[in-house]
Amino acid sequence: MKDQTPTVTTGPLPASRRVWRAGERHPDIRVPMREIDLHPTAGEPPVTVYDSSGPYTDPDAEIVIDRGLPRLREAWITARGDTEAYKGRDISPADNGFAEGARLVPEFPVGHAPRRATKGRAVTQMAYARAGIVTPEMEFVAIRENLGRKAQAKALARDGEGFGAAIPDFITPEFVRDEIAEGRAIIPANINHPEAEPMAIGRNFLVKINANIGNSAVTSSMAEEVEKMVWATRWGADTVMDLSTGRNIHNIRDWIIRNSPVPIGTVPLYQALEKVNGIAEDLTWEVYRDTLIEQAEQGVDYFTIHAGVRLHMIPMTVDRVTGIVSRGGSIMAKWCLHHHRESFLYEHFDEICDIARVYDVSFSLGDGLRPGSIADANDEAQFAELETLGELTQVAWAKDCQVMIEGPGHVPMHKIKANMDKQLATCGEAPFYTLGPLTTDIAPGYDHITSGIGAAMIGWFGCAMLCYVTPKEHLGLPDRDDVKTGVITYKIAAHAADLAKGHPAAQARDDALSRARFEFRWEDQFNLSLDPETARSMHDETLPKEAHKVAHFCSMCGPKFCSMRISHDIRAEAQKEGMEKMAEKFRDGGDLYIPLEDVK
Amino acid sequence: MKDQTPTVTTGPLPASRRVWRAGERHPDIRVPMREIDLHPTAGEPPVTVYDSSGPYTDPDAEIVIDRGLPRLREAWITARGDTEAYKGRDISPADNGFAEGARLVPEFPVGHAPRRATKGRAVTQMAYARAGIVTPEMEFVAIRENLGRKAQAKALARDGEGFGAAIPDFITPEFVRDEIAEGRAIIPANINHPEAEPMAIGRNFLVKINANIGNSAVTSSMAEEVEKMVWATRWGADTVMDLSTGRNIHNIRDWIIRNSPVPIGTVPLYQALEKVNGIAEDLTWEVYRDTLIEQAEQGVDYFTIHAGVRLHMIPMTVDRVTGIVSRGGSIMAKWCLHHHRESFLYEHFDEICDIARVYDVSFSLGDGLRPGSIADANDEAQFAELETLGELTQVAWAKDCQVMIEGPGHVPMHKIKANMDKQLATCGEAPFYTLGPLTTDIAPGYDHITSGIGAAMIGWFGCAMLCYVTPKEHLGLPDRDDVKTGVITYKIAAHAADLAKGHPAAQARDDALSRARFEFRWEDQFNLSLDPETARSMHDETLPKEAHKVAHFCSMCGPKFCSMRISHDIRAEAQKEGMEKMAEKFRDGGDLYIPLEDVK
């Protein structure tokens, strides 16, 4: 087994240190952030940024993949006194797709008895929030969202358009509690995944991104997937979905969860389908239910449930250009058609909630009928399903379950806002979680970009989490480079959205980087960027010498044409001359051209 | 000299043929398009797309770089009888930055006497349009913009939000004439660049993109630049700006123009500055004027003129985070400050128009004070300059000169639309031509993406041409791969904008590709994409076998999970069963969950 232990990427990002902030209500909590040090000539404090990378970027942390990450939430969970450890379900060969011998991925070496709520209790963050309790998770999230800022006595100057979002100047634990209680945000935090660092998904918090990983029947291994998870969080993935569909699903997932510092989401239907040998019509509620419990015991933080695809909606998809493109959606549609019956997910949704609430598995209500092409965007099928997701949201909330809503897909720019508006109205402001959307179909190989455009826009309009799309979308399984490109592209989209919404802390990093650019602090420019390695290596392609890192010009213009350098000269001269006065003099009577016609 | 002849990329794109449409008013004009053939099983006609690549993708064209492209507009120009050939200005060593011997790029081997308007005439497309003349250039553009479509008797179903754009169902030559006459569009077409295929830039036409090339003092050669121009147009650049700043500017430009099928733009100030050894304060109107004539005689189709940077605006930039980031803007600011005088470009703009109108050089009024960071977006300096550009537009129009207006830069999403609205109002609806804008500063190495987001949005809002940004922006000079990435990213942005504006022909390609995707026509999917090579190679990384090109699944999901395949089953079943009726039955009384509260 030893030689199967995955090797993962560790070590800090350049000029970066992992730092912690303690709680006030809960002094034992340590909220991680990343501080980026600047060159001494900057005369500026380090820039603090959100850090989803977990202990892997902390040189002082001992990383032992075979053992898993420290279980930081375990004490918080047991202290609440509303859960119990129990034996848990037996693992069967079907859980791993009947993989045997050398083909069987080994079990994760360390076992933990699963926990569940004691009888009749709901142990969800929503249940606590509604009971008026500020959990350590909520305070953790509050501190994390402030990026290390302190509350200011006077209101901040704000600049942005939030379309009804209400991001406060400063996030308090009580604000987090209120948002969770109202269903406007979730903290995906299965009590069986105590290794994860709490994070929030909601319109009034920083926009989050999800990265998908997962092996398929065709390719990829356990070690690769664990490293993909670590790699994705290193670059900024806030959650990771394990979309594995081949053999060994159970064991691979164990390795991933035990080592994941971020919430893990899954689509339980995929594993359920493997258990019935891939024959959709053989799926039963019992197999599905058993899979939910299996995954809840392992610690999956959120489930995509395609309960919105109902029998009567299927005809609405028949004349589409691309039919049903969601795997989960198409599996359920096939089941419904074959049995001429209503979806068992819809019929049993109440019971699904009963499972979720005893582990605090959040729901990501799947958009099984999302459009797979520009032609199918915003059509009858898509919005019919959204209405059902609104119904199901209310069912889940009645059971204190946390909910977010999945969204499209492929949508041209002029139809994006309608998606956001309809989702907010239909689903009671539950957080929206979209895939892209892709704004055109004509660029396979560049769908991180076609979708990054849509993602930035819908993030601005209020989408709480953006599911990344890699360059390989529609073409193949993403490798390590694709995962990184997808994550960075989506960090751009999420950050652009935060800026446009007017998040009070978002622009600090832009400003710090722009000052570094203006002052020719090349190292700071690299270190403050989302991908310091790439920025540095691109710069060094043209000007590799160490001396050029302090050069007051770059390869684009060369020294003579450097506008930045000229601007410095101008600034110096202005200070010397008292520009304002002199310019005012020139202003008087300086206009040469009297407008020939009124153009307004 | 022979061994200095550039090698350029030629040959058709996969499954593509260059085809031509003849004019009706001008039967001798041949308007190029690209037809992409589909697999016979599609049962669909070829898809016709816009083609900016010139003869280089035509296997029947003889490409001789030493001779230049055929001079397709020469007969049209001489037939108008309002121009004369003349000796032209002598080339001086200063024109090539005093390069000598082996460092001197050879002159282009074939000389052509320049032409200019006969005395007192304006030979601009705007002058003709205002006189009611439909030129061959205008008909060429009309046919080109229709992408081979015929006029339909009845109005098309339209889907989009144009924010006041008025794109007709079908573009007629008269419509083009009216747009040019009103100044809402330009056809950059210097009479000394008869090799170029006419194209239009305007809000009521397809959104265009520009690629920048050009050597710098630090790096790059003539052969590289010529190939970059050919390469950029191969992937879809509608115009190319030669931003060279080193030695040999004159001779390199000659090689580029003589071989360019698209309009070439320049910033004459760069060459003028070289002539005064890079010392901004030594610039004079005489040197600048001489450079304009030099470049107009060579055939430059549009000039960026930074005449909007005025002395009294300079103090407005002093407190900016990134000062003045436009090279042209900073050069002029420095000149103004040094001499304590108003800009000579502003003062002589009338005379600049007198030059432009005798060659039909279009203006791209430069935004020398564009913001270089999120912090500086939409500030006083930026909009003060825009007001001046509005004044200058009227001056140019009074002389029948064609005008577009340059725009930013770095702008967060919520401030983009104000840029477009202000530009339209201030500049009398002259076409807007923006650089991005970049929607965040924190991703050097990915600024094609940070800016692609902003470009798609401003294109949707009405921007007529988008100046590409490559991954190397802020870091180094783009190489061949960067140029391609920049062009493809901007084709995505421009196309997403066309879709959102509701351009009547735009969605045809999306739909054809999506049908190919749904029907597992992998080859068609690659061939219809903006970058067939990349799409194919990404697919083949995971499933290289030829058989997989016809496989009814792909590597993402494998055969069992393929939603597309399941959708086909559903469609077949629906046709068999009469789904509508059956579903209706289930709909009656099928709702399980009565909404618990009213969520609207």
Coordinates of C-alpha atoms in Angstrom, one line a residue, chain A residues 127-576:
Chain A
A127 CA -30.8 24.4 12.7
Y128 CA -28.3 26.1 15.0
A129 CA -28.7 29.4 13.3
R130 CA -32.4 29.3 13.6
A131 CA -32.0 28.5 17.3
G132 CA -30.0 31.6 17.7
I133 CA -26.7 29.8 18.2
V134 CA -23.5 31.2 16.8
T135 CA -21.4 28.1 16.1
P136 CA -17.6 28.1 15.9
E137 CA -18.1 27.5 12.2
M138 CA -20.0 30.7 11.9
E139 CA -17.4 32.8 13.7
F140 CA -14.7 31.1 11.6
V141 CA -16.5 32.1 8.4
A142 CA -17.0 35.7 9.7
I143 CA -13.3 36.2 10.4
R144 CA -12.4 34.5 7.1
E145 CA -14.6 36.7 5.0
N146 CA -13.1 39.9 6.5
L147 CA -9.7 39.0 5.1
G148 CA -8.1 40.0 8.4
R149 CA -9.7 43.5 8.4
K150 CA -10.9 45.0 11.7
A151 CA -14.2 46.7 12.0
Q152 CA -14.1 50.5 11.2
A153 CA -15.8 53.0 13.3
K154 CA -17.2 54.9 10.3
A155 CA -18.8 53.6 7.2
L156 CA -16.6 52.7 4.4
A157 CA -16.8 54.5 1.0
R158 CA -18.3 51.8 -1.1
D159 CA -18.2 51.5 -4.9
G160 CA -20.2 48.9 -6.7
E161 CA -23.6 47.7 -7.9
G162 CA -24.9 44.7 -5.9
F163 CA -28.3 44.2 -7.5
G164 CA -29.9 43.7 -4.1
A165 CA -27.0 42.0 -2.4
A166 CA -26.4 43.5 1.0
I167 CA -22.7 43.0 1.9
P168 CA -21.9 44.8 5.1
D169 CA -18.8 46.8 5.7
F170 CA -17.7 44.2 8.2
I171 CA -18.9 40.6 8.6
T172 CA -19.9 39.7 12.2
P173 CA -20.6 36.2 13.5
E174 CA -24.2 37.3 14.0
F175 CA -24.5 38.4 10.4
V176 CA -23.3 34.9 9.3
R177 CA -25.9 33.3 11.6
D178 CA -28.7 35.5 10.2
E179 CA -27.7 34.6 6.6
I180 CA -27.7 30.9 7.4
A181 CA -31.0 31.1 9.3
E182 CA -32.6 32.9 6.4
G183 CA -31.3 30.3 3.9
R184 CA -29.4 33.0 2.0
A185 CA -26.1 31.3 2.7
I186 CA -24.8 27.8 3.6
I187 CA -21.8 26.4 5.4
P188 CA -21.3 23.0 3.9
A189 CA -19.9 21.1 6.9
N190 CA -20.8 17.4 7.3
I191 CA -20.0 16.4 10.9
N192 CA -18.1 13.5 9.4
H193 CA -15.7 15.8 7.6
P194 CA -14.2 17.6 10.6
E195 CA -10.9 18.1 8.6
A196 CA -12.5 20.9 6.5
E197 CA -12.0 24.6 7.2
P198 CA -15.5 26.2 7.4
M199 CA -16.5 28.4 4.5
A200 CA -19.7 30.1 3.4
I201 CA -21.5 30.2 0.1
G202 CA -24.0 33.1 -0.2
R203 CA -24.7 36.2 -2.1
N204 CA -23.5 38.5 0.7
F205 CA -20.1 36.8 1.0
L206 CA -17.1 36.6 -1.3
V207 CA -18.0 34.7 -4.5
K208 CA -16.7 31.2 -4.3
I209 CA -15.5 28.7 -6.9
N210 CA -15.8 24.9 -7.2
A211 CA -13.4 22.6 -9.0
N212 CA -14.5 19.2 -10.3
I213 CA -12.2 16.2 -10.1
G214 CA -13.0 12.5 -10.4
N215 CA -11.9 9.5 -12.3
S216 CA -14.0 8.1 -15.1
A217 CA -14.5 4.6 -16.5
V218 CA -11.9 5.5 -19.1
T219 CA -9.0 7.0 -17.2
S220 CA -7.3 8.4 -14.1
S221 CA -6.2 7.0 -10.6
M222 CA -6.7 7.6 -6.9
A223 CA -3.3 9.2 -6.5
E224 CA -4.0 11.6 -9.3
E225 CA -7.3 12.6 -7.9
V226 CA -6.0 13.3 -4.4
E227 CA -3.3 15.5 -5.9
K228 CA -5.8 17.2 -8.2
M229 CA -7.8 18.1 -5.0
V230 CA -4.7 19.5 -3.3
W231 CA -3.6 21.2 -6.5
A232 CA -7.0 22.8 -7.0
T233 CA -7.2 24.2 -3.5
R234 CA -3.7 25.5 -3.8
W235 CA -4.8 27.8 -6.6
G236 CA -8.0 28.8 -4.9
A237 CA -10.8 26.2 -5.2
D238 CA -13.2 26.8 -2.3
T239 CA -14.9 23.5 -2.7
V240 CA -14.2 20.4 -4.7
M241 CA -16.7 18.0 -6.3
D242 CA -15.6 14.4 -6.7
L243 CA -17.5 13.3 -9.9
S244 CA -15.9 9.9 -10.1
T245 CA -17.9 7.4 -12.2
G246 CA -15.6 4.3 -12.5
R247 CA -14.7 1.6 -10.1
N248 CA -13.2 2.3 -6.6
I249 CA -15.5 5.2 -6.0
H250 CA -15.8 4.6 -2.3
N251 CA -12.2 4.2 -1.6
I252 CA -11.0 7.0 -3.7
R253 CA -13.5 9.3 -2.0
D254 CA -12.2 8.3 1.4
W255 CA -8.7 9.3 0.5
I256 CA -9.9 12.6 -0.9
I257 CA -12.1 13.5 2.0
R258 CA -9.7 12.6 4.7
N259 CA -7.1 14.9 3.1
S260 CA -9.4 17.7 2.0
P261 CA -9.3 21.2 3.7
V262 CA -12.4 22.2 1.7
P263 CA -15.9 20.9 1.5
I264 CA -16.4 17.9 -0.8
G265 CA -19.5 17.6 -3.0
T266 CA -20.7 14.6 -4.9
V267 CA -23.5 13.4 -7.2
P268 CA -24.6 10.3 -5.3
L269 CA -26.6 9.2 -8.4
Y270 CA -23.3 8.4 -10.2
Q271 CA -22.3 5.8 -7.6
A272 CA -25.8 4.4 -7.3
L273 CA -25.8 3.8 -11.0
E274 CA -22.5 1.9 -10.7
K275 CA -24.1 -0.3 -8.1
V276 CA -26.8 -1.3 -10.6
N277 CA -24.2 -1.9 -13.4
G278 CA -24.9 1.3 -15.2
I279 CA -28.5 0.4 -16.1
A280 CA -30.6 3.5 -15.2
E281 CA -33.9 1.7 -15.1
D282 CA -32.6 -0.7 -12.5
L283 CA -32.0 2.2 -10.0
T284 CA -34.2 2.0 -6.9
W285 CA -34.9 4.3 -4.0
E286 CA -33.2 1.7 -1.7
V287 CA -30.0 1.6 -3.7
Y288 CA -29.9 5.4 -3.8
R289 CA -30.8 5.8 -0.1
D290 CA -28.0 3.4 0.8
T291 CA -25.6 5.4 -1.2
L292 CA -26.6 8.6 0.5
I293 CA -25.9 7.1 3.9
E294 CA -22.6 5.6 2.7
Q295 CA -21.4 9.0 1.5
A296 CA -22.8 10.9 4.5
E297 CA -20.9 8.6 6.8
Q298 CA -17.7 9.3 4.8
G299 CA -18.2 13.0 5.2
V300 CA -19.4 14.3 1.9
D301 CA -20.4 17.9 2.6
Y302 CA -22.9 18.5 -0.2
F303 CA -25.0 16.3 -2.4
T304 CA -26.2 17.2 -5.9
I305 CA -29.7 15.8 -6.0
H306 CA -31.5 15.8 -9.3
A307 CA -34.9 15.7 -7.8
G308 CA -36.2 18.5 -10.0
V309 CA -36.4 16.4 -13.1
R310 CA -40.0 15.3 -13.2
L311 CA -41.8 13.0 -15.6
H312 CA -44.0 15.7 -17.2
M313 CA -40.9 17.9 -18.0
I314 CA -39.2 15.3 -20.2
P315 CA -41.3 16.1 -23.3
M316 CA -40.2 19.7 -23.0
T317 CA -36.7 18.6 -23.9
V318 CA -37.5 16.6 -27.0
D319 CA -37.2 19.4 -29.4
R320 CA -34.1 20.9 -27.9
V321 CA -30.9 21.2 -30.0
T322 CA -29.0 19.3 -27.3
G323 CA -31.6 17.4 -25.3
I324 CA -30.6 16.8 -21.7
V325 CA -26.9 17.3 -21.1
S326 CA -26.8 16.8 -17.4
R327 CA -25.7 13.3 -16.7
G328 CA -27.8 13.1 -13.5
G329 CA -30.7 14.7 -15.4
S330 CA -30.5 12.2 -18.2
I331 CA -30.3 9.2 -15.9
M332 CA -33.4 10.3 -14.1
A333 CA -35.2 11.1 -17.3
K334 CA -34.4 7.6 -18.6
W335 CA -35.6 6.0 -15.3
C336 CA -38.9 8.0 -15.3
L337 CA -39.6 7.2 -18.9
H338 CA -38.8 3.5 -18.6
H339 CA -41.1 3.1 -15.6
H340 CA -43.6 5.6 -16.7
R341 CA -43.4 6.9 -13.1
E342 CA -42.6 10.1 -11.3
S343 CA -38.9 10.5 -10.2
F344 CA -38.1 8.5 -7.1
L345 CA -35.9 11.4 -6.0
Y346 CA -38.8 13.8 -6.1
E347 CA -41.1 11.3 -4.4
H348 CA -38.6 10.6 -1.6
F349 CA -37.2 14.0 -1.2
D350 CA -38.7 14.3 2.3
E351 CA -36.7 11.2 3.3
I352 CA -33.6 12.5 1.7
C353 CA -33.9 15.5 3.9
D354 CA -34.2 13.2 6.9
I355 CA -30.9 11.7 6.1
A356 CA -29.2 15.0 5.3
R357 CA -30.2 16.7 8.6
V358 CA -28.6 14.1 10.8
Y359 CA -25.2 14.6 9.2
D360 CA -25.5 18.2 8.0
V361 CA -25.1 17.3 4.4
S362 CA -26.0 20.4 2.4
F363 CA -28.1 20.1 -0.8
S364 CA -27.0 21.3 -4.2
L365 CA -30.3 20.9 -6.0
G366 CA -29.2 19.8 -9.4
D367 CA -30.3 21.4 -12.7
G368 CA -30.8 18.2 -14.6
L369 CA -32.5 20.1 -17.4
R370 CA -30.0 22.9 -17.8
P371 CA -29.4 24.0 -21.4
G372 CA -26.5 22.4 -23.2
S373 CA -26.4 25.0 -26.0
I374 CA -27.1 28.6 -26.7
A375 CA -30.2 27.5 -28.6
D376 CA -31.7 25.8 -25.5
A377 CA -31.0 28.6 -23.0
N378 CA -33.8 29.8 -20.7
D379 CA -36.4 27.4 -22.2
E380 CA -39.5 25.9 -20.8
A381 CA -37.8 22.8 -19.5
Q382 CA -35.1 24.7 -17.7
F383 CA -37.5 27.0 -15.9
A384 CA -40.0 24.3 -15.1
E385 CA -37.3 22.5 -13.3
L386 CA -36.3 25.7 -11.5
E387 CA -39.9 26.0 -10.2
T388 CA -39.7 22.5 -8.7
L389 CA -36.3 23.3 -7.2
G390 CA -38.0 26.3 -5.5
E391 CA -40.6 23.8 -4.0
L392 CA -37.9 21.5 -2.8
T393 CA -36.0 24.3 -1.2
Q394 CA -39.0 24.9 1.0
V395 CA -39.2 21.2 1.9
A396 CA -35.6 21.2 2.8
W397 CA -35.8 24.3 4.9
A398 CA -38.7 22.9 6.8
K399 CA -36.3 20.2 7.9
D400 CA -33.5 22.7 8.7
C401 CA -31.5 21.4 5.7
Q402 CA -29.0 23.8 4.0
V403 CA -29.7 24.3 0.3
M404 CA -28.1 25.8 -2.8
I405 CA -29.5 25.7 -6.3
E406 CA -27.6 24.7 -9.4
G407 CA -27.8 26.7 -12.6
P408 CA -26.7 26.6 -16.2
G409 CA -24.9 25.9 -18.5
H410 CA -24.9 27.5 -21.9
V411 CA -26.5 31.0 -21.9
P412 CA -25.9 34.0 -24.2
M413 CA -25.0 37.2 -22.3
H414 CA -28.4 38.9 -22.7
K415 CA -30.1 35.9 -21.0
I416 CA -27.9 35.6 -18.0
K417 CA -29.5 38.1 -15.7
A418 CA -32.9 36.5 -16.1
N419 CA -31.5 33.3 -14.7
M420 CA -30.3 35.0 -11.6
D421 CA -33.4 37.0 -11.1
K422 CA -35.7 34.0 -11.6
Q423 CA -33.6 31.9 -9.3
L424 CA -33.7 34.4 -6.5
A425 CA -37.5 34.9 -6.8
T426 CA -38.3 31.2 -7.2
C427 CA -35.9 29.7 -4.6
G428 CA -36.4 32.2 -1.8
E429 CA -32.8 33.7 -2.2
A430 CA -31.1 30.3 -1.6
P431 CA -27.6 30.6 -2.9
F432 CA -27.2 30.0 -6.6
Y433 CA -24.3 27.8 -7.9
T434 CA -23.8 27.8 -11.7
L435 CA -21.7 26.0 -14.2
G436 CA -20.2 28.9 -16.2
P437 CA -22.5 29.8 -18.0
L438 CA -20.8 29.4 -21.4
T439 CA -21.7 32.5 -23.6
T440 CA -21.1 30.8 -26.9
D441 CA -20.8 27.2 -28.2
I442 CA -18.2 27.8 -30.9
A443 CA -14.9 27.5 -28.9
P444 CA -14.3 24.0 -27.6
G445 CA -10.7 24.1 -26.2
Y446 CA -11.4 27.5 -24.8
D447 CA -14.5 26.9 -22.7
H448 CA -12.9 28.1 -19.6
I449 CA -13.0 31.5 -21.4
T450 CA -16.4 31.3 -23.0
S451 CA -17.7 30.3 -19.5
G452 CA -15.5 32.6 -17.5
I453 CA -17.3 35.6 -19.2
G454 CA -20.7 34.3 -18.1
A455 CA -19.4 33.3 -14.7
A456 CA -18.0 36.8 -14.0
M457 CA -21.3 38.3 -15.0
I458 CA -23.6 36.0 -13.1
G459 CA -21.3 36.3 -10.1
W460 CA -21.8 40.0 -10.3
F461 CA -25.5 39.6 -10.6
G462 CA -25.6 37.5 -7.3
C463 CA -24.5 34.0 -8.0
A464 CA -22.8 32.7 -4.8
M465 CA -20.5 30.0 -6.3
L466 CA -19.2 29.4 -9.7
C467 CA -18.4 25.9 -10.9
Y468 CA -15.3 26.0 -13.0
V469 CA -15.0 24.8 -16.5
T470 CA -11.6 23.7 -17.8
P471 CA -10.2 24.0 -21.4
K472 CA -11.0 20.3 -21.8
E473 CA -14.7 20.7 -21.3
H474 CA -16.6 18.8 -24.1
L475 CA -13.3 17.2 -25.2
G476 CA -11.7 15.2 -22.5
L477 CA -10.8 14.8 -18.8
P478 CA -8.8 17.7 -17.4
D479 CA -5.2 17.1 -16.4
R480 CA -3.2 19.0 -13.8
D481 CA -2.6 22.0 -16.1
D482 CA -6.2 22.1 -17.1
V483 CA -7.3 22.1 -13.5
K484 CA -5.0 25.0 -12.7
T485 CA -6.2 27.0 -15.7
G486 CA -9.8 26.4 -14.8
V487 CA -9.3 27.4 -11.2
I488 CA -7.3 30.6 -12.1
T489 CA -9.9 31.6 -14.7
Y490 CA -12.7 31.2 -12.2
K491 CA -10.7 33.1 -9.5
I492 CA -10.6 35.9 -12.0
A493 CA -14.4 35.7 -12.6
A494 CA -15.2 35.5 -8.9
H495 CA -12.9 38.4 -8.0
A496 CA -14.1 40.5 -10.9
A497 CA -17.6 39.9 -9.5
D498 CA -16.6 40.8 -6.0
L499 CA -15.1 44.1 -7.3
A500 CA -18.3 44.9 -9.3
K501 CA -20.5 44.1 -6.4
G502 CA -18.5 46.5 -4.3
H503 CA -17.1 44.0 -1.8
P504 CA -15.4 46.3 0.7
A505 CA -12.1 44.3 0.8
A506 CA -11.8 43.2 -2.7
Q507 CA -10.0 46.0 -4.4
A508 CA -7.1 46.1 -1.9
R509 CA -5.2 43.4 -3.8
D510 CA -5.8 45.1 -7.2
D511 CA -4.6 48.4 -5.8
A512 CA -1.5 46.8 -4.2
L513 CA -0.6 45.1 -7.5
S514 CA -1.2 48.2 -9.5
R515 CA 1.0 50.3 -7.2
A516 CA 3.7 47.6 -7.6
R517 CA 3.3 47.8 -11.3
F518 CA 3.5 51.6 -11.3
E519 CA 6.6 51.5 -9.1
F520 CA 8.3 48.8 -11.1
R521 CA 8.3 46.4 -8.2
W522 CA 8.3 43.3 -10.5
E523 CA 8.7 40.8 -7.7
D524 CA 5.7 42.2 -5.9
Q525 CA 3.7 42.2 -9.1
F526 CA 4.4 38.5 -9.5
N527 CA 3.8 37.6 -5.9
L528 CA 0.5 39.5 -5.7
S529 CA -0.9 37.8 -8.8
L530 CA -3.2 34.8 -8.9
D531 CA -0.5 32.8 -10.5
P532 CA 3.0 34.1 -9.6
E533 CA 4.8 31.2 -11.4
T534 CA 3.2 32.0 -14.7
A535 CA 3.6 35.8 -14.4
R536 CA 7.3 35.4 -13.6
S537 CA 8.0 32.9 -16.3
M538 CA 6.3 35.0 -19.0
H539 CA 8.3 38.0 -17.9
D540 CA 11.5 36.1 -17.9
E541 CA 11.0 34.7 -21.4
T542 CA 11.8 38.2 -22.8
L543 CA 13.9 39.7 -20.0
P544 CA 15.4 36.9 -18.0
K545 CA 18.2 38.7 -16.3
E546 CA 17.9 39.4 -12.6
A547 CA 18.8 43.0 -13.1
H548 CA 15.6 43.4 -15.2
K549 CA 13.5 42.6 -12.2
V550 CA 14.4 46.0 -10.9
A551 CA 14.5 47.7 -14.3
H552 CA 12.3 50.7 -14.6
F553 CA 10.9 49.5 -17.9
C554 CA 9.9 46.2 -19.5
S555 CA 10.1 44.4 -22.9
M556 CA 6.9 45.8 -24.2
C557 CA 8.0 49.3 -24.8
G558 CA 11.6 49.4 -23.9
P559 CA 13.1 52.3 -21.8
K560 CA 12.3 55.1 -24.2
F561 CA 8.6 54.5 -24.5
C562 CA 7.8 53.6 -21.0
S563 CA 4.6 55.4 -20.1
M564 CA 5.0 54.5 -16.4
R565 CA 8.4 56.1 -16.3
I566 CA 7.2 59.2 -18.0
S567 CA 4.3 59.4 -15.5
H568 CA 6.8 59.4 -12.7
D569 CA 8.6 62.3 -14.3
I570 CA 5.3 64.1 -14.7
R571 CA 4.4 63.5 -11.0
A572 CA 7.8 64.8 -9.9
E573 CA 7.5 67.9 -12.1
A574 CA 3.9 68.5 -11.0
Q575 CA 5.0 68.5 -7.4
K576 CA 7.8 71.0 -8.3

